Amino acid sequence: MNSKRVVITGVGPVSAIGIGREPFFAGLREGRSGIAAITSFDTTPYRSKLAAEIAHFDVKEYLESEKTYLDRASELAFAGMSLALEDADLDARKLDSDGTALLLGSAFGNLGTLGMFFDDFVKKGPRLVKPILFPHTYSNTTISLLAIEYGLTGYHASFAAGTVSASVALLEGYDLIRQGRAKIALAGGFEAFSELLFAGFLHRGLLSPREGTREICAPFDQSRNGLILGEGCGILVLEELESAQARGATIYGEIVGAGMVGDSSVGDAGGGNWILEAMKRALKDLPFDEGDLDNLSANANGSPILDKNEGRAIASLLERNSVGVPVNSVKSMIGETLGASGALQMIAALGAITDGFVPSIHNLETPDSELDIDVVRGTGEKKDVHRVLLNSIDPGGSIVSFAIQGLK
Amino acid sequence: MRIVVTGMGVVSPVGSTVADFWKSVCEGRCGIRDITRFSTKDFTFTRGGEITDFAPPAGLGAIPAGTDLATQFMMAAALQAVDEAGLSDMEETGVVLSTNFGGVAEAEPFLADALNHKPDPGGQFAELSFQNGVDRVADVWHFMGPRAGLSLSCSSGGAAIAYGADLIRAGRTQAVLTGGYDALSRFAWSGLSVLRTMSKDAVRPFDKRRDGTLFSEGAGALVLEELEQAEARGATIYAEVVGYGLNNNAFHMTAPAKEGAGSAAVMRMALKDGGLQPEDIDHINAHGTGTKPNDVTETQAIKAVFGEYTRRIPITSIKSSLGHMMGAAGSVEAIASILSIRDGILPPTTNFAEPDPDCDLDYVTNTKRDMKIRTVLSNSAGIGGCNAAAIFRKVEG
């Protein structure tokens, strides 16, 4: 079943530390933090004040044709898609539509517009609502608009799978190409930051800070006290190796394994045992073992329990190794971008492979003493990075792991 | 690898077991009534397929507080399918569900408060995440397989079947619980009303007098399983999922593509995926929403794909009985397609009186038709131009 090899030939990152491949890679190398005081709404009523918003973003730079309305989530996705296609040197309109899949995910989709429409409805009643807004509230609106923009009529799926949304889309693209069912998959995820999203996460007690603590995103730190939201988009061009080589594409790396499982105990103290299972499955078919990993890109976002469960699983996976595998988390730089996070993590891992550099975990002062893992601190770690294992975990229990490597 | 259906479940306005649903659909019973769930005072359209007699079955145990009615429909349909398939002990079962609106009704108080910047909003924010519904269903059995939510508007149910089957084909799991669900809510209704696709009284697919669709609620669940495993454990095998397709018109957000190009392409994709020819299809369970543009373009698409064979393929739309179950439509129509294979009965397209010269196929009008069939295509389409088609075939044995 593993007959075709799947490589990555284009990346379109849109994040608070950089938009587009080189600016994003530079942001990672320089250890930029995208987390800052929220500017898109007044935070006076709220306990939390920080997020990784994308400033200075104008979607017009990325549109092929003028649009009357776009939700911010769609704007970020249009940018990601335009950047990914450009980076892969592909003209979407010249692609074989039968062989090109479009697979995207988002946890909350066009939530901002859903809220605007609902507000309009509550204030004015059903007969006076703005009709243009409603079609932009659907979760699949963004992918449909992209299909229209680029004439993508092939295999098509829109995932709404929480924090693993982008990872699920990437996994589906990987599987379709592996099986010879697609030559190219444009896959990834997106998430927009909004007051509604922020209020919801705050209300659920997921955001930093907790009572009496400092607001900070500190994955794997003893003092971690919740996550800080971000926004962004990551779209990757996945391509069958031979056809990528035939067109002389730049190849950033190869997906060599994946695992996808469910475990609703990931958010419970002492739970999440199947995080280890997902990682093992990602490594299962490989001619190397966990000892040959050069980097582990963690899901960790500063959540007290989820980070602990993931850290324990990582320690358990790597316990037999004599040489430490550096563990990092880009969420300390770009915030928790939910539906975009799996794709941004994968692009960041390709940056580590390209640049020979693993960025540090920001705000890591006192690593959690119960976790026996080699966390990356200080200014990061310069090293040859060839193989990376990535984790993507939704607090509700969906877990996806990928093994990727550079193409030697 | 062959994938089969080994369990099914339905919660619908015309019956909340597979048997009741099927009997009603075959009799052409109509589930459309005046909506009571929320006040329709300010709405132009006031009728829909509301489920008025739903109670969560005891087998689900305690329903977590704040679980939206839509999610409860899905949990109830899933329980039927999992029980029937005898799947409850299969730890690595995957869960793939799709919806248009998920649990938005339970989230309405949150939206109202949060939009007014209240620091401690009420309601259920979590219900705005469609993955939450997937987790709730998986948690009933502590399933540890892959799980994911999808949302592809009114092709959602078909998309869940396709992605669920993809997970099995890719070797990610051996069984997947797939399904689609949605509920009538004030939010959904306020939006659906502005689309101007609704009829004031009834759904009349393919009839010249058709003037729109009517939305309804419920859930459909199907257990997909790898054939050899299903046989090895002696499961009831309803039908094989022989091929499917998902695509997009890439044309317009709300208008159908010219001559149903995208719909034709997705049916061709499903045929190709299954290694089938047009003449292999015995029956089409159509999307047939009862809107002017859908029914004519779907008819054109069918003709484009099936050519000379079109005349001998009976076509039906059960939306005349059920209404349009939104995210659940593709799932319950797949279930009806499979039951047509099992029983040799094609359910009727009711409310049909006046033929439309632009819809000139062999529709099963007003009363059911007895006909032994082997292979059925279930067709769906949705806002945004997304399409899904799935083909089911009898497993000889």
Short mmCIF file of C-alpha atoms in Angstrom, two decimals, chain A:
data_model
loop_
_atom_site.label_atom_id
_atom_site.label_comp_id
_atom_site.label_asym_id
_atom_site.label_seq_id
_atom_site.Cartn_x
_atom_site.Cartn_y
_atom_site.Cartn_z
CA MET A 1 0.00 0.00 0.00
CA ASN A 2 2.99 2.29 0.55
CA SER A 3 3.79 2.31 -3.12
CA LYS A 4 4.08 6.04 -3.83
CA ARG A 5 6.38 8.43 -2.01
CA VAL A 6 4.93 11.75 -0.89
CA VAL A 7 7.03 14.90 -0.83
CA ILE A 8 6.40 18.53 0.02
CA THR A 9 7.13 20.97 -2.79
CA GLY A 10 5.53 24.16 -1.58
CA VAL A 11 4.60 25.85 1.67
CA GLY A 12 2.33 28.78 2.43
CA PRO A 13 2.67 29.79 6.07
CA VAL A 14 0.69 32.75 7.38
CA SER A 15 1.60 33.44 10.99
CA ALA A 16 2.27 36.13 13.56
CA ILE A 17 6.03 35.63 13.15
CA GLY A 18 6.11 35.73 9.37
CA ILE A 19 4.05 35.39 6.21
CA GLY A 20 5.47 33.29 3.40
CA ARG A 21 8.25 30.70 3.51
CA GLU A 22 11.35 32.82 3.96
CA PRO A 23 9.90 35.35 6.41
CA PHE A 24 8.45 32.47 8.48
CA PHE A 25 11.72 30.51 8.46
CA ALA A 26 13.55 33.72 9.42
CA GLY A 27 11.09 34.27 12.27
CA LEU A 28 11.88 30.79 13.56
CA ARG A 29 15.65 31.28 13.22
CA GLU A 30 15.53 34.64 14.96
CA GLY A 31 13.30 33.35 17.73
CA ARG A 32 10.62 35.95 17.14
CA SER A 33 7.52 35.89 19.30
CA GLY A 34 4.19 36.75 17.74
CA ILE A 35 2.44 36.98 21.09
CA ALA A 36 1.50 40.54 22.07
CA ALA A 37 -1.31 42.67 23.48
CA ILE A 38 -4.54 42.13 21.57
CA THR A 39 -5.33 45.01 19.22
CA SER A 40 -8.44 43.81 17.37
CA PHE A 41 -10.84 44.45 20.28
CA ASP A 42 -10.89 46.08 23.70
CA THR A 43 -9.71 43.57 26.30
CA THR A 44 -10.82 45.65 29.31
CA PRO A 45 -13.63 43.24 30.33
CA TYR A 46 -11.32 40.20 30.22
CA ARG A 47 -8.69 38.64 32.47
CA SER A 48 -6.45 37.66 29.54
CA LYS A 49 -4.95 40.30 27.26
CA LEU A 50 -2.56 38.54 24.88
CA ALA A 51 -2.75 36.72 21.55
CA ALA A 52 -0.61 36.05 18.48
CA GLU A 53 -2.56 38.20 16.04
CA ILE A 54 -1.30 38.78 12.53
CA ALA A 55 -0.68 42.47 12.09
CA HIS A 56 -0.16 44.30 8.80
CA PHE A 57 -2.04 41.77 6.76
CA ASP A 58 -3.81 42.78 3.58
CA VAL A 59 -5.54 40.00 1.70
CA LYS A 60 -5.61 42.02 -1.52
CA GLU A 61 -2.00 41.02 -2.16
CA TYR A 62 -3.12 37.42 -2.47
CA LEU A 63 -6.33 37.59 -4.48
CA GLU A 64 -6.67 36.68 -8.13
CA SER A 65 -9.96 38.55 -8.39
CA GLU A 66 -11.76 41.13 -6.27
CA LYS A 67 -14.10 39.88 -3.53
CA THR A 68 -17.15 41.61 -2.09
CA TYR A 69 -16.75 39.92 1.29
CA LEU A 70 -14.42 37.49 3.01
CA ASP A 71 -14.33 36.30 6.60
CA ARG A 72 -10.89 36.74 8.18
CA ALA A 73 -10.48 32.97 8.20
CA SER A 74 -11.01 32.93 4.44
CA GLU A 75 -8.59 35.83 4.03
CA LEU A 76 -5.86 33.92 5.83
CA ALA A 77 -6.58 30.82 3.75
CA PHE A 78 -6.46 32.77 0.47
CA ALA A 79 -3.05 34.08 1.49
CA GLY A 80 -1.81 30.63 2.46
CA MET A 81 -3.00 29.06 -0.79
CA SER A 82 -1.54 31.80 -2.96
CA LEU A 83 1.82 31.56 -1.18
CA ALA A 84 1.92 27.76 -1.31
CA LEU A 85 1.16 27.61 -5.03
CA GLU A 86 3.71 30.31 -5.78
CA ASP A 87 6.30 28.58 -3.64
CA ALA A 88 5.71 25.30 -5.47
CA ASP A 89 5.85 27.13 -8.80
CA LEU A 90 2.45 25.73 -9.75
CA ASP A 91 -0.28 27.38 -11.76
CA ALA A 92 -3.45 25.93 -10.25
CA ARG A 93 -5.36 26.43 -13.49
CA LYS A 94 -2.93 24.25 -15.41
CA LEU A 95 -3.13 21.38 -12.95
CA ASP A 96 -4.82 18.14 -13.88
CA SER A 97 -8.03 18.60 -11.93
CA ASP A 98 -8.65 14.86 -11.56
CA GLY A 99 -5.31 14.33 -9.92
CA THR A 100 -5.37 17.33 -7.59
CA ALA A 101 -7.05 17.13 -4.20
CA LEU A 102 -8.03 20.15 -2.11
CA LEU A 103 -8.13 19.28 1.60
CA LEU A 104 -8.42 21.89 4.32
CA GLY A 105 -9.40 22.01 7.94
CA SER A 106 -10.37 24.56 10.54
CA ALA A 107 -11.61 24.17 14.10
CA PHE A 108 -14.05 27.06 14.09
CA GLY A 109 -14.18 28.03 10.42
CA ASN A 110 -15.83 31.35 9.75
CA LEU A 111 -16.86 31.95 13.36
CA GLY A 112 -16.42 35.72 13.09
CA THR A 113 -19.03 35.99 10.34
CA LEU A 114 -21.30 33.51 12.10
CA GLY A 115 -21.28 35.89 15.06
CA MET A 116 -21.90 38.96 12.88
CA PHE A 117 -24.82 37.25 11.19
CA PHE A 118 -26.30 36.13 14.49
CA ASP A 119 -25.92 39.63 15.93
CA ASP A 120 -27.66 41.10 12.90
CA PHE A 121 -30.47 38.58 13.30
CA VAL A 122 -30.93 39.28 17.02
CA LYS A 123 -30.94 43.05 16.51
CA LYS A 124 -32.96 43.36 13.32
CA GLY A 125 -34.98 40.17 13.02
CA PRO A 126 -34.91 37.57 10.28
CA ARG A 127 -36.37 39.72 7.53
CA LEU A 128 -33.72 42.42 7.73
CA VAL A 129 -30.53 40.40 8.13
CA LYS A 130 -27.78 41.00 5.57
CA PRO A 131 -28.20 38.10 3.13
CA ILE A 132 -24.58 38.24 1.98
CA LEU A 133 -23.26 37.18 5.37
CA PHE A 134 -25.02 33.84 5.75
CA PRO A 135 -23.23 31.86 3.03
CA HIS A 136 -19.98 33.04 4.64
CA THR A 137 -20.88 31.44 7.97
CA TYR A 138 -20.59 27.85 6.66
CA SER A 139 -17.57 25.89 7.73
CA ASN A 140 -16.89 24.84 4.13
CA THR A 141 -17.24 28.32 2.63
CA THR A 142 -13.51 28.93 2.66
CA ILE A 143 -12.58 25.79 0.76
CA SER A 144 -15.37 26.42 -1.73
CA LEU A 145 -14.18 29.97 -2.38
CA LEU A 146 -10.68 28.63 -2.98
CA ALA A 147 -12.00 25.97 -5.34
CA ILE A 148 -13.78 28.68 -7.30
CA GLU A 149 -10.77 31.05 -7.27
CA TYR A 150 -8.36 28.43 -8.59
CA GLY A 151 -10.72 26.22 -10.60
CA LEU A 152 -10.03 23.20 -8.38
CA THR A 153 -12.67 20.62 -9.29
CA GLY A 154 -10.94 17.52 -7.91
CA TYR A 155 -11.24 15.48 -4.71
CA HIS A 156 -12.38 17.84 -2.02
CA ALA A 157 -12.85 17.70 1.73
CA SER A 158 -13.29 20.23 4.49
CA PHE A 159 -12.47 19.04 7.99
CA ALA A 160 -13.76 20.55 11.20
CA ALA A 161 -11.66 18.49 13.56
CA GLY A 162 -10.56 20.92 16.24
CA THR A 163 -6.84 21.33 16.85
CA VAL A 164 -5.97 18.43 14.56
CA SER A 165 -7.94 19.83 11.58
CA ALA A 166 -4.89 20.65 9.45
CA SER A 167 -3.18 17.41 10.41
CA VAL A 168 -6.22 15.38 9.37
CA ALA A 169 -6.24 17.18 6.01
CA LEU A 170 -2.51 16.57 5.54
CA LEU A 171 -2.90 12.91 6.48
CA GLU A 172 -5.70 12.48 3.94
CA GLY A 173 -3.52 14.10 1.27
CA TYR A 174 -0.64 11.82 2.20
CA ASP A 175 -2.86 8.73 2.00
CA LEU A 176 -4.45 9.71 -1.33
CA ILE A 177 -1.06 10.26 -2.98
CA ARG A 178 0.47 7.17 -1.36
CA GLN A 179 -2.35 5.08 -2.85
CA GLY A 180 -1.99 6.68 -6.28
CA ARG A 181 -5.41 8.32 -6.02
CA ALA A 182 -4.01 11.83 -6.39
CA LYS A 183 -0.79 13.29 -7.80
CA ILE A 184 -0.98 16.54 -5.87
CA ALA A 185 -2.78 17.53 -2.68
CA LEU A 186 -3.16 21.13 -1.59
CA ALA A 187 -3.63 20.50 2.10
CA GLY A 188 -3.54 22.30 5.42
CA GLY A 189 -5.61 24.38 7.76
CA PHE A 190 -6.51 27.85 8.91
CA GLU A 191 -7.91 29.65 11.93
CA ALA A 192 -8.85 33.27 12.54
CA PHE A 193 -8.59 34.96 15.90
CA SER A 194 -11.69 36.81 17.05
CA GLU A 195 -13.27 38.12 20.22
CA LEU A 196 -15.78 35.25 20.09
CA LEU A 197 -13.06 32.63 19.92
CA PHE A 198 -11.14 34.34 22.70
CA ALA A 199 -14.25 34.67 24.91
CA GLY A 200 -15.10 31.01 24.38
CA PHE A 201 -11.63 29.76 25.30
CA LEU A 202 -11.47 32.11 28.26
CA HIS A 203 -14.85 30.94 29.48
CA ARG A 204 -13.76 27.32 29.24
CA GLY A 205 -10.76 28.06 31.44
CA LEU A 206 -8.22 27.17 28.76
CA LEU A 207 -6.37 30.48 28.48
CA SER A 208 -3.42 31.75 30.47
CA PRO A 209 -3.35 33.13 33.13
CA ARG A 210 -4.98 31.30 35.98
CA GLU A 211 -5.88 33.18 39.14
CA GLY A 212 -2.83 34.88 40.64
CA THR A 213 -0.39 34.00 37.86
CA ARG A 214 1.30 35.84 35.03
CA GLU A 215 -0.10 35.61 31.50
CA ILE A 216 2.42 33.56 29.54
CA CYS A 217 2.63 30.71 27.04
CA ALA A 218 5.22 28.36 28.53
CA PRO A 219 5.01 24.84 27.10
CA PHE A 220 6.53 22.16 29.35
CA ASP A 221 7.43 24.75 31.99
CA GLN A 222 6.70 24.04 35.63
CA SER A 223 4.71 27.28 35.84
CA ARG A 224 2.64 26.85 32.67
CA ASN A 225 -0.89 28.03 33.24
CA GLY A 226 -2.82 27.79 29.98
CA LEU A 227 -2.58 28.53 26.30
CA ILE A 228 -2.50 31.78 24.35
CA LEU A 229 -4.45 31.83 21.12
CA GLY A 230 -2.95 32.71 17.77
CA GLU A 231 -4.20 32.79 14.22
CA GLY A 232 -2.90 31.82 10.86
CA CYS A 233 -2.89 29.41 8.00
CA GLY A 234 -0.60 26.72 6.73
CA ILE A 235 -1.03 25.15 3.33
CA LEU A 236 1.37 22.59 1.92
CA VAL A 237 1.72 21.27 -1.58
CA LEU A 238 2.04 17.50 -1.26
CA GLU A 239 3.19 15.79 -4.39
CA GLU A 240 4.04 12.34 -5.61
CA LEU A 241 7.85 12.12 -5.67
CA GLU A 242 8.34 11.10 -9.29
CA SER A 243 6.06 13.73 -10.72
CA ALA A 244 7.69 16.35 -8.48
CA GLN A 245 11.11 15.32 -9.76
CA ALA A 246 9.89 15.23 -13.35
CA ARG A 247 8.87 18.87 -13.19
CA GLY A 248 12.08 19.83 -11.40
CA ALA A 249 10.30 20.99 -8.24
CA THR A 250 12.17 22.06 -5.13
CA ILE A 251 11.59 19.35 -2.53
CA TYR A 252 11.60 20.45 1.11
CA GLY A 253 11.00 17.06 2.62
CA GLU A 254 9.08 13.82 2.56
CA ILE A 255 6.27 12.49 4.72
CA VAL A 256 7.36 9.00 5.65
CA GLY A 257 4.83 7.89 8.23
CA ALA A 258 1.72 8.87 10.11
CA GLY A 259 -0.45 7.69 12.97
CA MET A 260 -3.98 8.72 13.82
CA VAL A 261 -5.87 7.54 16.89
CA GLY A 262 -8.45 8.74 19.39
CA ASP A 263 -8.14 8.92 23.15
CA SER A 264 -10.62 10.98 25.11
CA SER A 265 -8.46 10.84 28.21
CA VAL A 266 -5.82 13.18 26.75
CA GLY A 267 -7.15 16.02 28.87
CA ASP A 268 -7.37 14.00 32.12
CA ALA A 269 -4.61 13.87 34.70
CA GLY A 270 -2.61 10.71 34.08
CA GLY A 271 -4.44 10.04 30.79
CA GLY A 272 -3.55 10.20 27.11
CA ASN A 273 -1.78 6.87 26.90
CA TRP A 274 -2.51 6.62 23.20
CA ILE A 275 -0.42 9.68 22.36
CA LEU A 276 2.44 7.17 22.46
CA GLU A 277 0.49 4.84 20.16
CA ALA A 278 0.04 7.59 17.54
CA MET A 279 3.78 8.31 17.56
CA LYS A 280 4.64 4.62 17.33
CA ARG A 281 2.35 4.22 14.34
CA ALA A 282 4.01 7.16 12.61
CA LEU A 283 7.36 5.38 12.98
CA LYS A 284 6.06 1.86 12.39
CA ASP A 285 6.87 1.37 8.72
CA LEU A 286 10.21 3.12 8.77
CA PRO A 287 13.64 1.66 8.31
CA PHE A 288 14.80 3.68 11.31
CA ASP A 289 13.61 3.89 14.89
CA GLU A 290 12.97 6.64 17.40
CA GLY A 291 16.69 6.83 18.15
CA ASP A 292 17.30 8.24 14.68
CA LEU A 293 15.05 11.24 15.21
CA ASP A 294 16.70 14.65 15.15
CA ASN A 295 13.81 16.67 16.50
CA LEU A 296 10.37 16.23 17.99
CA SER A 297 7.90 19.03 17.31
CA ALA A 298 5.43 18.86 20.18
CA ASN A 299 1.82 19.90 20.29
CA ALA A 300 2.51 21.46 23.73
CA ASN A 301 0.85 24.85 24.16
CA GLY A 302 1.21 25.55 27.87
CA SER A 303 -1.87 23.60 28.99
CA PRO A 304 -1.11 22.10 32.41
CA ILE A 305 -2.48 18.59 31.83
CA LEU A 306 -2.21 18.13 28.08
CA ASP A 307 1.48 19.14 28.07
CA LYS A 308 2.14 16.73 30.92
CA ASN A 309 0.47 13.82 29.13
CA GLU A 310 2.27 14.56 25.89
CA GLY A 311 5.61 15.03 27.63
CA ARG A 312 5.21 11.69 29.38
CA ALA A 313 4.39 9.95 26.12
CA ILE A 314 7.44 11.51 24.45
CA ALA A 315 9.68 10.47 27.34
CA SER A 316 8.32 6.96 27.09
CA LEU A 317 8.93 6.82 23.32
CA LEU A 318 12.50 8.03 23.66
CA GLU A 319 13.50 6.32 26.92
CA ARG A 320 15.80 3.75 25.30
CA ASN A 321 17.89 6.37 23.55
CA SER A 322 21.33 7.30 24.68
CA VAL A 323 21.36 10.50 22.64
CA GLY A 324 18.73 13.09 23.46
CA VAL A 325 16.18 14.14 20.87
CA PRO A 326 15.50 17.88 21.12
CA VAL A 327 11.84 18.62 21.77
CA ASN A 328 10.43 22.02 20.79
CA SER A 329 7.07 23.70 20.41
CA VAL A 330 6.43 26.49 17.94
CA LYS A 331 3.18 27.31 19.75
CA SER A 332 5.26 29.34 22.21
CA MET A 333 6.08 31.63 19.25
CA ILE A 334 2.93 31.64 17.09
CA GLY A 335 0.30 30.90 19.75
CA GLU A 336 -2.25 28.08 19.62
CA THR A 337 -3.51 28.39 16.06
CA LEU A 338 -5.92 25.46 16.44
CA GLY A 339 -7.02 24.31 12.98
CA ALA A 340 -3.87 25.77 11.40
CA SER A 341 -1.45 24.41 13.97
CA GLY A 342 -0.62 21.02 12.45
CA ALA A 343 0.27 22.59 9.11
CA LEU A 344 2.31 25.43 10.63
CA GLN A 345 4.18 22.87 12.74
CA MET A 346 4.97 20.83 9.64
CA ILE A 347 6.19 23.89 7.76
CA ALA A 348 8.30 24.87 10.77
CA ALA A 349 9.79 21.37 10.81
CA LEU A 350 10.72 21.77 7.13
CA GLY A 351 12.38 25.03 8.20
CA ALA A 352 14.41 23.12 10.79
CA ILE A 353 15.47 20.62 8.12
CA THR A 354 16.32 23.39 5.63
CA ASP A 355 18.17 25.64 8.06
CA GLY A 356 19.74 23.05 10.39
CA PHE A 357 18.26 24.81 13.37
CA VAL A 358 15.69 23.88 16.02
CA PRO A 359 14.05 26.94 17.61
CA SER A 360 13.80 27.03 21.38
CA ILE A 361 10.65 26.84 23.47
CA HIS A 362 9.98 30.39 24.55
CA ASN A 363 9.36 31.22 28.21
CA LEU A 364 10.84 27.94 29.36
CA GLU A 365 12.60 28.80 32.60
CA THR A 366 12.01 25.79 34.82
CA PRO A 367 11.20 22.66 32.86
CA ASP A 368 8.53 20.45 34.43
CA SER A 369 10.57 18.22 36.72
CA GLU A 370 8.28 15.25 36.13
CA LEU A 371 9.07 15.19 32.42
CA ASP A 372 12.26 13.50 31.34
CA ILE A 373 12.59 15.09 27.90
CA ASP A 374 15.27 17.19 26.23
CA VAL A 375 13.53 20.49 25.74
CA VAL A 376 15.21 23.11 23.56
CA ARG A 377 16.08 26.23 25.57
CA GLY A 378 17.94 29.49 25.21
CA THR A 379 18.49 30.66 21.65
CA GLY A 380 17.73 27.32 20.03
CA GLU A 381 19.93 24.52 18.79
CA LYS A 382 22.02 24.46 15.65
CA LYS A 383 22.25 20.89 14.35
CA ASP A 384 21.73 18.83 11.25
CA VAL A 385 18.06 17.99 11.20
CA HIS A 386 17.01 15.17 8.93
CA ARG A 387 14.13 13.42 10.67
CA VAL A 388 11.36 15.06 12.65
CA LEU A 389 8.40 13.58 14.48
CA LEU A 390 5.39 15.89 14.89
CA ASN A 391 2.46 15.69 17.29
CA SER A 392 -0.93 17.26 16.86
CA ILE A 393 -3.43 16.74 19.67
CA ASP A 394 -6.96 17.99 20.18
CA PRO A 395 -7.97 18.30 23.84
CA GLY A 396 -11.11 16.29 23.00
CA GLY A 397 -9.02 13.25 22.10
CA SER A 398 -8.02 13.18 18.44
CA ILE A 399 -4.29 12.59 17.95
CA VAL A 400 -2.25 12.71 14.74
CA SER A 401 1.51 12.16 14.48
CA PHE A 402 3.70 12.52 11.40
CA ALA A 403 7.24 11.44 10.64
CA ILE A 404 8.92 13.60 8.02
CA GLN A 405 12.46 13.75 6.72
CA GLY A 406 14.66 15.68 4.36
CA LEU A 407 15.30 14.19 0.95
CA LYS A 408 18.97 13.27 0.78
#
